Amino acid sequence: MTKQTADFSSRALSVRVEDPFWSPYIQLVKDVVIPYQWDALNDLIEGAAPSCAIRNFRIAAGEEQGSFSGMVFQDSDLYKWIEAVGFILEAQPDPELEQVADDVIELLAKAQQPDGYLNTYFTVKEPDSRWTNLAECHELYCAGHLIEAGVAYFQSTGKRRLLDVCCRFADYVDTVFGNEPDKLQGYDGHQEIELALMKLYEVTGEARYLKLSQFFLDERGKQPGFYLQEYRRRGNKVHFPELDIAHDLKYSQAHIPVRQQETAVGHAVRLVYMCTGMAHVAAVTKDEGLIEACRKLWSNIVRKQMYVTGAIGAMAYGEAFTVDYDLPSDTIYGETCASIGLIFFARRMLELEPRSEYAHVLERALYNTVLSGMAKDGKHFFYVNPLEVYPKANPMNKIYEHVKLQRQQWFGCSCCPPNIARLLASLNRYVYTFKENTLYAHLYIGGEARVDLGGQYVTIGQSSGYTEDGRVRFEVQTDQETASFALALRIPEWCRTVQYRVNNVACHPPDEVVDGYARILRDWRSGDTVELQFEMRVHSVAGHPLIRQTAGKIALQRGPFLYCMEEVDNGSNLHLLQITSDKAFQVEYDPHLLGGLHKIVASSVRTEIPSEEDGLYFSDTQWPSSPVQATFIPYYAWGNRGVGEMRVWVNETGIPSVK
Amino acid sequence: MTKQTADFSSRALSVRVEDPFWSPYIQLVKDVVIPYQWDALNDLIEGAAPSCAIRNFRIAAGEEQGSFSGMVFQDSDLYKWIEAVGFILEAQPDPELEQVADDVIELLAKAQQPDGYLNTYFTVKEPDSRWTNLAECHELYCAGHLIEAGVAYFQSTGKRRLLDVCCRFADYVDTVFGNEPDKLQGYDGHQEIELALMKLYEVTGEARYLKLSQFFLDERGKQPGFYLQEYRRRGNKVHFPELDIAHDLKYSQAHIPVRQQETAVGHAVRLVYMCTGMAHVAAVTKDEGLIEACRKLWSNIVRKQMYVTGAIGAMAYGEAFTVDYDLPSDTIYGETCASIGLIFFARRMLELEPRSEYAHVLERALYNTVLSGMAKDGKHFFYVNPLEVYPKANPMNKIYEHVKLQRQQWFGCSCCPPNIARLLASLNRYVYTFKENTLYAHLYIGGEARVDLGGQYVTIGQSSGYTEDGRVRFEVQTDQETASFALALRIPEWCRTVQYRVNNVACHPPDEVVDGYARILRDWRSGDTVELQFEMRVHSVAGHPLIRQTAGKIALQRGPFLYCMEEVDNGSNLHLLQITSDKAFQVEYDPHLLGGLHKIVASSVRTEIPSEEDGLYFSDTQWPSSPVQATFIPYYAWGNRGVGEMRVWVNETGIPSVK
């Protein structure tokens, strides 16, 4: 079967990951996460909240009697699982897994209604209420995840069965929504359909899907608002009474048209999914207004509202952004899905314009928050990713109610675990992009890329010690005798010194640095090599002075990893430890620690605790301290050794330099 | 009419306040607060939430048709107002005000039911549901406030009308509750009746009221729990669904018997009201178990869970304590009523055992949180008393939802404003206590005390510059030629050096220091004087190292006042200011600032803000700083000059001393 693809860069470029750090994760997704989540979707995990996702489809397909269970968007968990399977099958054929997926795809097809509609909540529970509560009920959100699954499964297996389900549904949606007077001028309460239709457009070449994506984006935020109209039409019925989605328009970024939005507000995942769709449309249409809106929202997120770990969403209420520079470490939301969405957005921006700042953020979110979201065992997950926990207070003070101290088996709203699975399974799509005759290496993840650079097919092998010793090696294979192209290598923002060797000859500085990429343009021959040595020393990171929560504190970083202190290594009351200003850091590899980790040991002092009788407040007191060595581990690895305190931002002693 | 009083110390001691700092407040209570609150109770304040308190009584008395409005405990606001009027009339007769009070007392009497029951919510709204929801519906709480009002009004005016209403109600309550099998073995969800019955006992000498107070205290926390029994009896009906009072027994300290409680948990006001009753019973009965429980709870509150301002209750949810050393400055609850309750508790402990730590805390709460609770105009109030506000984030981040940036006119639940009024109106009762032949001066508030010290009547005049220059002068008048007694003068915890002069002769050190009081025992003659000079230098205050929220920070204190920085004096982003370790403080009196205040000006540095384009996180960066003078004003005066940032705990530069 011929794959129908438009000129879609990720298909003119194919990448296989083989990396000492990442391959075990991808293997874990295949061997553990996907089977585990399959069990979860089938309600087979003991002690975990039942998903009912597959049961809902069986009921909708008429294979089982019963009523709908779970969240209104429960279908999407299964869609994300199928999408992850699609990505995994692309790299590693597995007929048994493919058969499981094919079978469940048949179930979906059976649950699809004759007109193309597919949503188990409405089909089973509210068949007469289709499209009456877009603001709250995620119909188009679920449709979007279905489409993403269909596209991924088609791209990896070449099978059209699910893609056809998607197209039928999308075609039906196109008859319901649009500018025409007989259609609904509405949009979903949770953005997702926009980015999904763009994928469907690219894989099918159907301009109708592009147009529909544009419609949903441009309709959002128009006044008078759609949510209020439909709210009144359905008699003021509300699905999530604890929120006020129909009126709180900022929550789903429906307060003003998307092109006028300059500040990240509301639900973080919704925003970055929306931006991903906007950037994708902008890349295809070269719509300058949309490009500018993407840049402004990007800039606000990453320059004003992002945690040092790449987490976003400072507030539990509404899982939302708050305001510039308000980044509490302990009451943070920092949903795993939000950082994944930020990665989607970054990747689309890289396709739009290869600038290293997008890849810097992509790396920051990936190596820190996303990895933190899953335990080493592939069976436990964080939804919320705090930068500081204090187990004595966390269970007692309700401002921490949303923060779990340990990764959980599953969640009632379990969007994050399958999101991690599909991201890791598709990691090959984030390593490179190309533009004309330049191949951009955004991530230093080992493996092989095959790419068509203006008609010249080349294969680029990468071996990477990026997470360990900072050594990365590229080897070029050209199909012709030579190939004239540029290799553009991102200079990580954490790295002050890079040594370059081309064909074993030191070459420093490189030809030119463009938008944060060292660009090596030459007539390449098979066997040509480029070696990079990134300086891996430990950095102390300071937050922007306007972040009041990080004032007087530093974080430690080595390579792409932010570090944290844990109670198990440092005793309790981590706030008593202060890094001394001489900043003497030692890096020690511990092969026994969580499968092998580089620890940082830092010269510190520890404030001594007075006796309990001494009181609570003290006049003119200087607390005595003792020198100690503080141990830091990579942030993503925290919480794997039982419940205990953790903190990323640690107090620093020292006098600021006075001018 | 003869006053019927037991040997109640506050009556064998009478005190009149005449003080340059406090008299204007008391006058404000009389001239503004009481009339303003009278208008509020009558729903006459434009733009404020209507109280309906008096309207409810008119409906209950059959004078008006309508339905009950307001909180289930709305009656208590009027009772607290009458109590405040009683206290004010004690110092300053005012026939017009007394007539208003007499009239409203007639209304209460008319609303009282034939059996003695008095509660407008149940009489008007749920007449068949009396005593069915003690956990949530505050019937005995309201009864307690009625009794406090009746006692105060009787003590000041000698009029028994309201006291008789109280006795009829208390006698009726005594027929409903008790250990006898035909009575309810229950207790109120909000402690208050216990402390009120003790006042009624002391003013009437009726042992029945003491016994009933003991019953309520000892019944609390018995298992199986009373709340659950009544919850089932009323068919699981719930009044406050957002809480879970029937099951969350810690919320109202009903989880274990009060004598076993060692840690302050749950709703802060409930706990300190309970402790006030316990300490009062203990003082009367010398019940060692109860005394020990009071000491333990006191110790936990003030050594582990109290803010430097004397605020208590770290969490908005449940207006509650959280856990030892968890004292966030910005998400704090710190209800004004809770600090008032802490003052009640402290005063009862002082009667039990005169130890200066009780008076230290009383002073801390009074001069800081209680004063902060009311604006200079007497018409605006804080319910929540934060130690840090950041107006850019406060309205956006829901963790701050309960924190108001400016004092409010009134509240839907308006317990705090009349509580401030009654405390300030009764301030004369907190200055001294006596025991045998010793008069203890706990507070340095000017005025005159007349006391019977073992049959010797003496009059002690105090003139106080305690809040200004630290000079305090006592002058003794004896009824006989001489009087042999001890004057015990509290040494404030903030004061390192006190100079004493007796009859103009320096006398240092004083005879002896007992439990934190400088004790001067002699045969006093009329005209004898004692002069104190408290050193008024500025102190830097450090929190206990286990308070993670104050690590690396200091607060400034001068005399009894904690200080804070405000944006109006220091510009925005107060977290950028750091006090330098040389701690050079200047005190400047500003006669134009809010009626005249001592400011503190501190040598500081201010971190400079990089340009917006520079990013959010920075490697190996030392921020440049510029020297600046930071201005501090007393904490209680914050928020009187518009909305702006405020913080008590400020960052400190400096290297900890390493041993």
Tab-separated table of N, CA and C in Angstrom, chain B residues 555-642:
chain	number	residue	atom	x	y	z
B	555	ALA	N	13.209	39.721	60.504
B	555	ALA	CA	12.165	40.730	60.675
B	555	ALA	C	12.738	41.782	61.620
B	556	LEU	N	12.204	42.984	61.565
B	556	LEU	CA	12.679	44.038	62.458
B	556	LEU	C	11.622	44.326	63.518
B	557	GLN	N	12.096	44.588	64.714
B	557	GLN	CA	11.194	44.871	65.823
B	557	GLN	C	11.744	46.045	66.615
B	558	ARG	N	10.848	46.920	67.009
B	558	ARG	CA	11.213	47.996	67.940
B	558	ARG	C	10.118	48.072	68.987
B	559	GLY	N	10.518	47.936	70.228
B	559	GLY	CA	9.514	47.865	71.280
B	559	GLY	C	8.611	46.682	70.991
B	560	PRO	N	7.323	46.817	71.233
B	560	PRO	CA	6.428	45.672	71.001
B	560	PRO	C	6.047	45.482	69.539
B	561	PHE	N	6.484	46.379	68.687
B	561	PHE	CA	6.014	46.370	67.297
B	561	PHE	C	6.943	45.613	66.354
B	562	LEU	N	6.377	44.678	65.638
B	562	LEU	CA	7.046	44.134	64.460
B	562	LEU	C	6.890	45.148	63.338
B	563	TYR	N	7.860	45.171	62.455
B	563	TYR	CA	7.843	46.131	61.358
B	563	TYR	C	7.681	45.409	60.024
B	564	CYS	N	7.320	46.170	59.008
B	564	CYS	CA	7.206	45.603	57.669
B	564	CYS	C	7.619	46.662	56.652
B	565	MET	N	7.939	46.197	55.460
B	565	MET	CA	8.191	47.110	54.348
B	565	MET	C	6.926	47.188	53.511
B	566	GLU	N	6.655	48.365	52.989
B	566	GLU	CA	5.555	48.516	52.037
B	566	GLU	C	6.077	49.107	50.732
B	567	GLU	N	5.366	48.757	49.674
B	567	GLU	CA	5.731	49.223	48.345
B	567	GLU	C	5.736	50.750	48.260
B	568	VAL	N	4.786	51.385	48.937
B	568	VAL	CA	4.656	52.838	48.833
B	568	VAL	C	5.928	53.541	49.316
B	569	ASP	N	6.656	52.927	50.212
B	569	ASP	CA	7.898	53.531	50.707
B	569	ASP	C	9.132	53.035	49.970
B	570	ASN	N	9.050	51.831	49.403
B	570	ASN	CA	10.272	51.175	48.916
B	570	ASN	C	10.231	50.768	47.453
B	571	GLY	N	9.161	51.098	46.758
B	571	GLY	CA	9.043	50.641	45.372
B	571	GLY	C	8.579	49.197	45.333
B	572	SER	N	8.354	48.701	44.122
B	572	SER	CA	7.826	47.343	43.981
B	572	SER	C	8.941	46.311	44.110
B	573	ASN	N	8.539	45.052	44.131
B	573	ASN	CA	9.478	43.932	44.230
B	573	ASN	C	10.313	43.997	45.504
B	574	LEU	N	9.616	43.982	46.609
B	574	LEU	CA	10.283	44.088	47.912
B	574	LEU	C	11.264	42.947	48.154
B	575	HIS	N	11.044	41.816	47.460
B	575	HIS	CA	11.960	40.695	47.669
B	575	HIS	C	13.354	40.992	47.144
B	576	LEU	N	13.512	42.037	46.349
B	576	LEU	CA	14.835	42.393	45.841
B	576	LEU	C	15.687	43.096	46.901
B	577	LEU	N	15.038	43.553	47.945
B	577	LEU	CA	15.774	44.264	49.002
B	577	LEU	C	16.344	43.269	49.999
B	578	GLN	N	17.583	43.467	50.343
B	578	GLN	CA	18.215	42.625	51.352
B	578	GLN	C	18.860	43.524	52.396
B	579	ILE	N	18.548	43.245	53.634
B	579	ILE	CA	19.192	43.973	54.724
B	579	ILE	C	20.656	43.537	54.772
B	580	THR	N	21.564	44.466	54.840
B	580	THR	CA	22.978	44.088	54.895
B	580	THR	C	23.361	43.716	56.313
B	581	SER	N	24.412	42.922	56.398
B	581	SER	CA	24.694	42.279	57.678
B	581	SER	C	25.209	43.266	58.729
B	582	ASP	N	25.600	44.461	58.313
B	582	ASP	CA	26.047	45.402	59.363
B	582	ASP	C	24.865	45.893	60.202
B	583	LYS	N	23.662	45.708	59.673
B	583	LYS	CA	22.441	46.023	60.419
B	583	LYS	C	22.478	47.412	61.059
B	584	ALA	N	22.686	48.394	60.206
B	584	ALA	CA	22.660	49.769	60.691
B	584	ALA	C	21.234	50.286	60.566
B	585	PHE	N	20.564	50.439	61.697
B	585	PHE	CA	19.163	50.862	61.684
B	585	PHE	C	19.045	52.266	62.255
B	586	GLN	N	18.266	53.084	61.596
B	586	GLN	CA	17.950	54.404	62.143
B	586	GLN	C	16.466	54.466	62.407
B	587	VAL	N	16.121	55.054	63.534
B	587	VAL	CA	14.699	55.235	63.849
B	587	VAL	C	14.359	56.700	63.609
B	588	GLU	N	13.319	56.937	62.843
B	588	GLU	CA	12.917	58.306	62.535
B	588	GLU	C	11.436	58.458	62.834
B	589	TYR	N	11.121	59.472	63.582
B	589	TYR	CA	9.702	59.743	63.845
B	589	TYR	C	9.152	60.601	62.716
B	590	ASP	N	8.083	60.129	62.110
B	590	ASP	CA	7.465	60.880	61.021
B	590	ASP	C	6.078	61.321	61.489
B	591	PRO	N	5.944	62.599	61.842
B	591	PRO	CA	4.660	63.044	62.407
B	591	PRO	C	3.528	63.047	61.387
B	592	HIS	N	3.905	63.001	60.098
B	592	HIS	CA	2.870	63.086	59.065
B	592	HIS	C	2.414	61.711	58.584
B	593	LEU	N	3.098	60.672	59.038
B	593	LEU	CA	2.800	59.332	58.525
B	593	LEU	C	1.715	58.691	59.385
B	594	LEU	N	0.528	58.571	58.839
B	594	LEU	CA	-0.592	57.875	59.486
B	594	LEU	C	-0.780	58.328	60.925
B	595	GLY	N	-0.739	59.626	61.111
B	595	GLY	CA	-0.957	60.176	62.443
B	595	GLY	C	0.280	60.183	63.319
B	596	GLY	N	1.434	59.872	62.740
B	596	GLY	CA	2.671	59.888	63.522
B	596	GLY	C	3.168	58.497	63.845
B	597	LEU	N	4.303	58.116	63.254
B	597	LEU	CA	4.847	56.768	63.453
B	597	LEU	C	6.370	56.828	63.498
B	598	HIS	N	6.939	55.911	64.238
B	598	HIS	CA	8.381	55.710	64.160
B	598	HIS	C	8.688	54.777	62.998
B	599	LYS	N	9.421	55.294	62.039
B	599	LYS	CA	9.893	54.460	60.936
B	599	LYS	C	11.267	53.902	61.293
B	600	ILE	N	11.594	52.783	60.678
B	600	ILE	CA	12.981	52.294	60.752
B	600	ILE	C	13.563	52.379	59.351
B	601	VAL	N	14.745	52.947	59.262
B	601	VAL	CA	15.438	52.998	57.980
B	601	VAL	C	16.664	52.104	58.108
B	602	ALA	N	16.785	51.164	57.187
B	602	ALA	CA	17.813	50.125	57.297
B	602	ALA	C	18.711	50.129	56.069
B	603	SER	N	19.996	49.990	56.306
B	603	SER	CA	20.945	49.860	55.192
B	603	SER	C	20.663	48.560	54.458
B	604	SER	N	20.488	48.663	53.166
B	604	SER	CA	20.102	47.500	52.382
B	604	SER	C	20.784	47.551	51.032
B	605	VAL	N	20.662	46.453	50.324
B	605	VAL	CA	21.044	46.467	48.917
B	605	VAL	C	19.826	45.993	48.130
B	606	ARG	N	19.766	46.447	46.918
B	606	ARG	CA	18.648	46.100	46.057
B	606	ARG	C	19.207	45.427	44.813
B	607	THR	N	18.775	44.206	44.575
B	607	THR	CA	19.224	43.480	43.390
B	607	THR	C	18.702	44.168	42.140
B	608	GLU	N	19.571	44.320	41.167
B	608	GLU	CA	19.141	44.975	39.936
B	608	GLU	C	18.478	43.967	38.999
B	609	ILE	N	17.538	44.456	38.230
B	609	ILE	CA	16.739	43.601	37.351
B	609	ILE	C	17.352	43.635	35.954
B	610	PRO	N	17.673	42.475	35.396
B	610	PRO	CA	18.212	42.484	34.031
B	610	PRO	C	17.132	42.902	33.040
B	611	SER	N	17.543	43.208	31.845
B	611	SER	CA	16.575	43.623	30.839
B	611	SER	C	15.664	42.456	30.503
B	612	GLU	N	14.487	42.762	30.035
B	612	GLU	CA	13.474	41.740	29.807
B	612	GLU	C	13.930	40.666	28.820
B	613	GLU	N	14.781	41.025	27.918
B	613	GLU	CA	15.193	40.089	26.875
B	613	GLU	C	16.181	39.045	27.383
B	614	ASP	N	16.714	39.265	28.565
B	614	ASP	CA	17.828	38.431	28.997
B	614	ASP	C	17.447	37.007	29.363
B	615	GLY	N	16.199	36.720	29.541
B	615	GLY	CA	15.827	35.346	29.854
B	615	GLY	C	15.264	35.200	31.245
B	616	LEU	N	15.098	33.940	31.653
B	616	LEU	CA	14.439	33.660	32.924
B	616	LEU	C	15.390	32.972	33.909
B	617	TYR	N	16.337	32.171	33.370
B	617	TYR	CA	17.305	31.468	34.226
B	617	TYR	C	18.703	31.744	33.709
B	618	PHE	N	19.647	31.817	34.620
B	618	PHE	CA	20.976	32.313	34.286
B	618	PHE	C	22.021	31.438	34.979
B	619	SER	N	23.053	31.053	34.225
B	619	SER	CA	24.110	30.220	34.796
B	619	SER	C	25.181	31.082	35.424
B	620	ASP	N	25.648	30.636	36.590
B	620	ASP	CA	26.826	31.222	37.220
B	620	ASP	C	26.757	32.739	37.261
B	621	THR	N	25.602	33.220	37.670
B	621	THR	CA	25.368	34.661	37.656
B	621	THR	C	25.327	35.203	39.073
B	622	GLN	N	25.986	36.280	39.291
B	622	GLN	CA	25.868	37.021	40.541
B	622	GLN	C	25.162	38.321	40.192
B	623	TRP	N	23.986	38.524	40.748
B	623	TRP	CA	23.266	39.748	40.380
B	623	TRP	C	23.917	40.957	40.996
B	624	PRO	N	24.103	42.000	40.226
B	624	PRO	CA	24.594	43.238	40.840
B	624	PRO	C	23.514	43.868	41.720
B	625	SER	N	23.984	44.555	42.733
B	625	SER	CA	23.046	45.214	43.642
B	625	SER	C	23.507	46.644	43.864
B	626	SER	N	22.580	47.464	44.274
B	626	SER	CA	22.920	48.845	44.612
B	626	SER	C	22.523	49.096	46.053
B	627	PRO	N	23.317	49.866	46.752
B	627	PRO	CA	22.928	50.186	48.136
B	627	PRO	C	21.708	51.090	48.151
B	628	VAL	N	20.786	50.779	49.027
B	628	VAL	CA	19.595	51.618	49.187
B	628	VAL	C	19.230	51.655	50.668
B	629	GLN	N	18.391	52.582	51.014
B	629	GLN	CA	17.835	52.640	52.354
B	629	GLN	C	16.434	52.047	52.282
B	630	ALA	N	16.202	51.035	53.092
B	630	ALA	CA	14.870	50.441	53.129
B	630	ALA	C	14.100	51.042	54.300
B	631	THR	N	12.832	51.342	54.055
B	631	THR	CA	11.999	51.968	55.087
B	631	THR	C	10.979	50.965	55.597
B	632	PHE	N	10.888	50.867	56.898
B	632	PHE	CA	9.949	49.956	57.544
B	632	PHE	C	8.975	50.763	58.393
B	633	ILE	N	7.731	50.318	58.420
B	633	ILE	CA	6.740	50.914	59.339
B	633	ILE	C	6.184	49.795	60.211
B	634	PRO	N	5.583	50.158	61.336
B	634	PRO	CA	5.003	49.099	62.174
B	634	PRO	C	4.011	48.258	61.362
B	635	TYR	N	4.073	46.965	61.579
B	635	TYR	CA	3.223	46.045	60.830
B	635	TYR	C	1.750	46.412	60.928
B	636	TYR	N	1.314	46.799	62.115
B	636	TYR	CA	-0.124	47.027	62.301
B	636	TYR	C	-0.646	48.134	61.399
B	637	ALA	N	0.261	49.014	60.958
B	637	ALA	CA	-0.168	50.167	60.170
B	637	ALA	C	-0.165	49.902	58.668
B	638	TRP	N	0.164	48.696	58.257
B	638	TRP	CA	0.251	48.435	56.809
B	638	TRP	C	-1.135	48.499	56.164
B	639	GLY	N	-1.108	48.724	54.877
B	639	GLY	CA	-2.353	48.657	54.108
B	639	GLY	C	-3.257	49.859	54.309
B	640	ASN	N	-2.736	50.932	54.878
B	640	ASN	CA	-3.549	52.130	55.057
B	640	ASN	C	-3.289	53.184	53.976
B	641	ARG	N	-2.425	52.842	53.009
B	641	ARG	CA	-2.102	53.827	51.966
B	641	ARG	C	-2.300	53.225	50.581
B	642	GLY	N	-3.388	52.514	50.384
B	642	GLY	CA	-3.668	51.925	49.073
B	642	GLY	C	-3.097	50.531	48.950
